[in-house]
Short mmCIF file of C-alpha atoms in Angstrom, two decimals:
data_model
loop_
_atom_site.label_atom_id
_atom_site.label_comp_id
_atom_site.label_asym_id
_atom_site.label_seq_id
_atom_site.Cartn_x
_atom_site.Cartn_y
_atom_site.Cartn_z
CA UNK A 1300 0.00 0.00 0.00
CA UNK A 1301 1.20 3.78 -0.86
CA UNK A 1302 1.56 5.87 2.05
CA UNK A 1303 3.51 9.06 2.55
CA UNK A 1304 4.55 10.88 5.63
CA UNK A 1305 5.57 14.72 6.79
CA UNK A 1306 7.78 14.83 9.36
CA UNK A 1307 7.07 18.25 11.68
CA UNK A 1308 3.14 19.45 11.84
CA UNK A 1309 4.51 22.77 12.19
CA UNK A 1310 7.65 24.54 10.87
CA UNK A 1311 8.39 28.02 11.77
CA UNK A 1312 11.35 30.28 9.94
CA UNK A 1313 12.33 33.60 9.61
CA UNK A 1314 11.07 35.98 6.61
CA UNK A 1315 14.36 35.31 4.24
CA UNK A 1316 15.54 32.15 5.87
CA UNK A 1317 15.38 28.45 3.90
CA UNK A 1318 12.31 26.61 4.02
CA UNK A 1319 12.59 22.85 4.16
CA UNK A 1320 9.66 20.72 4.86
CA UNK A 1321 9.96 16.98 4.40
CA UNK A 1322 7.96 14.37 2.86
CA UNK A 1323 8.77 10.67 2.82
CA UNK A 1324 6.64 8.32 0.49
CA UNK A 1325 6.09 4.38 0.66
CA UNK A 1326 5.31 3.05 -2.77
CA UNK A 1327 5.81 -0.41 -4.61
CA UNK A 1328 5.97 0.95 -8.02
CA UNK A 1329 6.80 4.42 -9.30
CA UNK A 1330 5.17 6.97 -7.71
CA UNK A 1331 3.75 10.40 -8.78
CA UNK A 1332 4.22 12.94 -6.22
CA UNK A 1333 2.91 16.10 -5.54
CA UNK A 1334 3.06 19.33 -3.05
CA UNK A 1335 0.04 21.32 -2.46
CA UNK A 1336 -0.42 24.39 -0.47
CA UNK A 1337 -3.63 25.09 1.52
CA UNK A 1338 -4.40 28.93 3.07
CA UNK A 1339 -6.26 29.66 5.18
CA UNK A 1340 -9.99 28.89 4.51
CA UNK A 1341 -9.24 27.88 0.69
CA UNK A 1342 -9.05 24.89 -1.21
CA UNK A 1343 -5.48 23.27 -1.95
CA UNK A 1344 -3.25 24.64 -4.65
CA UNK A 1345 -0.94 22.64 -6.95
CA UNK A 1346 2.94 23.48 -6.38
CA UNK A 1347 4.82 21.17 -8.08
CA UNK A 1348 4.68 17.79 -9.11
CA UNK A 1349 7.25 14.57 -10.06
CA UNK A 1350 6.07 12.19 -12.24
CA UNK A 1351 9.04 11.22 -14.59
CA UNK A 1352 11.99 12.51 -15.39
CA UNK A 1353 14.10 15.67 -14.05
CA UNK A 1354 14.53 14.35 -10.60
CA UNK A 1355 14.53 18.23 -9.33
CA UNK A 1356 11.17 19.87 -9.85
CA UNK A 1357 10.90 23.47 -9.75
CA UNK A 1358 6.98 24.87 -9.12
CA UNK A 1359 5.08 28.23 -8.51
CA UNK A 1360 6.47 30.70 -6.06
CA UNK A 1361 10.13 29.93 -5.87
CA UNK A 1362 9.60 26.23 -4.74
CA UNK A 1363 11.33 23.30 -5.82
CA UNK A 1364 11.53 19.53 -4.68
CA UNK A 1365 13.84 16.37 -5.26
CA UNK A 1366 12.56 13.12 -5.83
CA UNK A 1367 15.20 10.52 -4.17
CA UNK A 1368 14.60 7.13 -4.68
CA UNK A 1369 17.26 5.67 -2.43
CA UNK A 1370 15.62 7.89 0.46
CA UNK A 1371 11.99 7.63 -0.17
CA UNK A 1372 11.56 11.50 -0.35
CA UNK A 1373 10.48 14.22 -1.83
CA UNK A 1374 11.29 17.30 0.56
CA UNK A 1375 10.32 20.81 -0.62
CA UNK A 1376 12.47 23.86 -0.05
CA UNK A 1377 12.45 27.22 -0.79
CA UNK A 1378 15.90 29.70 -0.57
CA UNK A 1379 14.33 32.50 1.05
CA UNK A 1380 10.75 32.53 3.16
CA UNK A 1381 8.42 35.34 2.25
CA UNK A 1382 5.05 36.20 5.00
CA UNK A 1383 2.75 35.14 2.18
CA UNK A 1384 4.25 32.02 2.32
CA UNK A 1385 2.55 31.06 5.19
CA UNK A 1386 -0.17 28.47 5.10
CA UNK A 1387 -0.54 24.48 5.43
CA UNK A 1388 1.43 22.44 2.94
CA UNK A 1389 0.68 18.69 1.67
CA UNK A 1390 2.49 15.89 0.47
CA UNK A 1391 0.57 13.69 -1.96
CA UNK A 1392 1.25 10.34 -3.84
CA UNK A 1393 -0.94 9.35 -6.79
CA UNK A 1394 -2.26 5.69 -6.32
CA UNK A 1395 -2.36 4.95 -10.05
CA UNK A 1396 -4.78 1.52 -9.46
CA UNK A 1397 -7.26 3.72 -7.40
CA UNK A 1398 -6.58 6.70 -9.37
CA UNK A 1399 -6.79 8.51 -6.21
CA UNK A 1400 -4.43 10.91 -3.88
CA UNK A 1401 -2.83 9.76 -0.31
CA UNK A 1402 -1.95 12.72 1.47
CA UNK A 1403 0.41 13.51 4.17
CA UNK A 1404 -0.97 15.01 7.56
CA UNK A 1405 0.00 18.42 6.56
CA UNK A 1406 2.79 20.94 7.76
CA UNK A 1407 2.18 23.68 9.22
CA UNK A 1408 4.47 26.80 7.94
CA UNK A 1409 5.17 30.13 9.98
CA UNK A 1410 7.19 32.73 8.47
CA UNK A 1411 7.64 35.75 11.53
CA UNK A 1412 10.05 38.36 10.68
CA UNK B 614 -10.09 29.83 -18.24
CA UNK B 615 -12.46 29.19 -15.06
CA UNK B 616 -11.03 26.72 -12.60
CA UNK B 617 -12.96 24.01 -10.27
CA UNK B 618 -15.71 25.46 -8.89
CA UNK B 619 -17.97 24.33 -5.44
CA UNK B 620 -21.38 25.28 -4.11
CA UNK B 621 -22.37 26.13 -1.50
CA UNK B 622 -19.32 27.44 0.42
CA UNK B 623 -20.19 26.68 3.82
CA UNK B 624 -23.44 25.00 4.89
CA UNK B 625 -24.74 24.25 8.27
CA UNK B 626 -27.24 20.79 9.09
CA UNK B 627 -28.24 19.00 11.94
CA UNK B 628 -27.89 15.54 13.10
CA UNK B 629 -30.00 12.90 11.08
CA UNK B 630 -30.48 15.79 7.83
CA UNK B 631 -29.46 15.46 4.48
CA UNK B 632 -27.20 17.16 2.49
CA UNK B 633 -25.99 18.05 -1.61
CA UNK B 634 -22.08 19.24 -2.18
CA UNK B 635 -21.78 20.30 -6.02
CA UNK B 636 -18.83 20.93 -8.26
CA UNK B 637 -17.94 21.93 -12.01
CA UNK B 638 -15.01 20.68 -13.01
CA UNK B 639 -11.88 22.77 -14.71
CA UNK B 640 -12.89 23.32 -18.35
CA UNK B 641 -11.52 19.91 -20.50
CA UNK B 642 -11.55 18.22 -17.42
CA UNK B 643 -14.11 14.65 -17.60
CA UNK B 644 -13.11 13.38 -14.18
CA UNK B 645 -14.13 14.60 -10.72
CA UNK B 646 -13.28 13.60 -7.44
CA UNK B 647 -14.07 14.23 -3.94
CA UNK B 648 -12.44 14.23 -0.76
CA UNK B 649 -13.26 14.94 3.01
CA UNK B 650 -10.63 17.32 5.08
CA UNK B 651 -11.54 16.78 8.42
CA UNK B 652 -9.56 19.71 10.76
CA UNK B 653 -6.12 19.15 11.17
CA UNK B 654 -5.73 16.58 8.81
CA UNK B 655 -5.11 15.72 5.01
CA UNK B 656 -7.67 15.18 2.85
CA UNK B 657 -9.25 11.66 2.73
CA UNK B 658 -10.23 10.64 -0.77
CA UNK B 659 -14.21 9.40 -1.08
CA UNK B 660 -14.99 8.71 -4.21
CA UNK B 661 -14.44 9.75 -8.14
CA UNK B 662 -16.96 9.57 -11.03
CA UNK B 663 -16.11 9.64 -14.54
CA UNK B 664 -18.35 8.70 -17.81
CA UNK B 665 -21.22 9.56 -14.95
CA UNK B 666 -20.14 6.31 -13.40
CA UNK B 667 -18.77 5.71 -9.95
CA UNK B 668 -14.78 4.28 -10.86
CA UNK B 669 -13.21 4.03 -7.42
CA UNK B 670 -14.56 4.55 -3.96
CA UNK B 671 -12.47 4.88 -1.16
CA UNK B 672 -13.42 4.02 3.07
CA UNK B 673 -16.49 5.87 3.35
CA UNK B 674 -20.16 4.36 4.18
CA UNK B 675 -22.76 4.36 1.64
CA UNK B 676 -24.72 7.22 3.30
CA UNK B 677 -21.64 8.96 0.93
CA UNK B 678 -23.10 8.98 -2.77
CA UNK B 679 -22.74 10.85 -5.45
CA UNK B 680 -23.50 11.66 -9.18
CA UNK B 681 -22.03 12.88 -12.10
CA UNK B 682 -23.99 14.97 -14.99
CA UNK B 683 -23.13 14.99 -18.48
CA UNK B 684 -21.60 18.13 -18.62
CA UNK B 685 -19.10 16.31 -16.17
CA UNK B 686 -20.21 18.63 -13.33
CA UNK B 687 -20.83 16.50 -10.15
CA UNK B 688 -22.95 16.15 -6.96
CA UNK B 689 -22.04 14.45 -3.57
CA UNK B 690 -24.70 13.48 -1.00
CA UNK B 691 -24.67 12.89 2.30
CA UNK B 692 -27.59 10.94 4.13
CA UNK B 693 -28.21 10.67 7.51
CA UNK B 694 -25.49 13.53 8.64
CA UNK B 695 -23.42 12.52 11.99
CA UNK B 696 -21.40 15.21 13.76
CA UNK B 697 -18.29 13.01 12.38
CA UNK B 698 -19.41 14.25 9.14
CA UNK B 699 -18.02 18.12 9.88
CA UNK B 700 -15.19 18.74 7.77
CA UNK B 701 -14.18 20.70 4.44
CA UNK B 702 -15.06 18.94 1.36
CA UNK B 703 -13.39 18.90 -1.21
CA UNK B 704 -13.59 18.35 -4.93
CA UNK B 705 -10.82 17.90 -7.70
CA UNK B 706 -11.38 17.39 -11.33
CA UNK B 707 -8.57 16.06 -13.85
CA UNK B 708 -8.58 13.97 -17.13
CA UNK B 709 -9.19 10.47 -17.23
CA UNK B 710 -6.09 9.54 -17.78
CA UNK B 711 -4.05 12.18 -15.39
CA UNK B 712 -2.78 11.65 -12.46
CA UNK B 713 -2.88 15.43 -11.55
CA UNK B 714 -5.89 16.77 -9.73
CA UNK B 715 -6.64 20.73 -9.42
CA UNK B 716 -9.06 21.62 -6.32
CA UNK B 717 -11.78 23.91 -6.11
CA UNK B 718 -12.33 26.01 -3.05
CA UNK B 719 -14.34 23.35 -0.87
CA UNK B 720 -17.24 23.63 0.88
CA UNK B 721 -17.48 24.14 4.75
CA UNK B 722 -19.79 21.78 6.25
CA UNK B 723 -21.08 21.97 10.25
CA UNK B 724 -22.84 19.15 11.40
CA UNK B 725 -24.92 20.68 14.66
#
C-alpha cells in the first residue's frame, strides 16, 4: 500500500531564511508525487509535481523539490521565506490503481520576521 | 479559463439531515473527485466519477453517494449527517487519464 509521511506538523522560519519541509513516500511501483499548499480557509493549490523525469522539480512561487529514490523523499524547499508564504502544505502520492491521492498530515508553515 | 468550482461554500445541518455538495469541473476536465478534510488533517479521498459512473470509492459508508452529470459537473450526498461528518469537502477534477488533480475552493460543512 502507498503511504507518505511529513515529518514536523509545524515549521516556523524567519522571513528570508530556507524553508525545508519533508515528505517521505512508501510506494511499490513508481510513484507520482505532488506538493500542495492550503491557506487559510481555501481549497489546496498545486505546487509542483514529479512524475518522470528531471529528478529536481521546480513549481510556482520559488519552490522546488527532489525526488530521491534511495531515500523515499520528496522534501520541498524554498531559498528564502516570504510572510505570504505562510499556510498548510501537503504531500501527496498518486495511487495509479485507485486513481486517487494519499496525502500527508499536513505541515504547518510560519514565516515571523 | 475558469477553474474548479464548489457550491455552496459553507453549509450548516443538523444531526440525522441530508445534504448536496456540487462541483464543475476545470474546463476539459471529464473526471471529478471528492475528498473529506476533516480539521487538522489531510484530505481523505471518497470517491471519483467519470463517464457519470462511480470508478473508485475509497473508506467511506454508503450514506456517501454521489453523481455525475453529463456536462461532467458533479454532486455528492450525504444521508443521515453525523457530527463526524463536519469537515471541508473537497472536490478535484482532472482527465481520465491524469494523475494530476486541481481543487476547487471546498465547501465548509457543520454538522450541529
Amino acid at each position: 500500500a502507498q503511504s507518505v509521511t511529513q515529518l514536523g506538523s509545524h515549521v516556523s522560519v524567519s522571513e528570508g531564511a530556507l524553508v525545508l519541509l519533508r515528505c517521505n513516500y512508501s510506494s511499490s511501483v513508481p510513484p507520482y508525487l505532488f506538493w500542495y499548499v492550503q491557506y487559510p480557509n481555501q481549497g489546496l493549490q498545486l505546487l509542483l509535481k514529479y512524475t518522470t523525469g528531471a529528478t529536481l522539480v521546480k513549481g510556482i512561487n520559488g519552490f522546488e523539490a527532489e525526488f530521491k529514490k534511495s531515500e523515499t523523499s520528496f522534501h520541498l524547499t524554498k531559498p528564502s521565506a516570504h510572510m505570504s508564504d505562510a499556510a498548510e502544505y501537503f504531500c501527496a502520492v498518486f495511487s495509479g490503481g485507485y486513481n486517487k491521492l494519499i496525502f500527508g498530515a499536513g505541515t504547518r508553515l510560519a514565516v515571523h520576521p | 479559463d475558469a477553474g474548479v468550482t464548489q457550491s455552496p461554500t459553507h453549509l450548516i445541518k443538523t444531526r440525522g439531515q441530508q445534504v448536496t455538495l456540487r462541483c464543475s469541473p476545470k474546463s476539459g476536465h471529464d473526471t471529478v473527485s471528492w475528498y473529506q478534510q476533516a480539521l487538522g488533517q489531510g484530505p481523505q479521498f471518497i470517491f471519483q466519477y467519470y463517464e457519470e459512473e462511480e470508478r473508485q470509492r475509497g473508506n467511506f459508508p454508503d450514506r456517501f453517494s454521489g453523481h455525475q452529470f453529463p456536462n461532467y459537473s458533479s454532486e455528492l450526498n450525504v444521508n443521515a449527517l453525523l457530527l463526524g461528518d463536519s469537515a471541508l469537502y473537497l472536490c478535484a477534477s482532472s482527465f481520465s487519464s491524469g494523475e494530476t488533480q486541481y481543487f476547487g475552493p471546498g465547501t465548509r460543512l457543520l454538522v450541529l
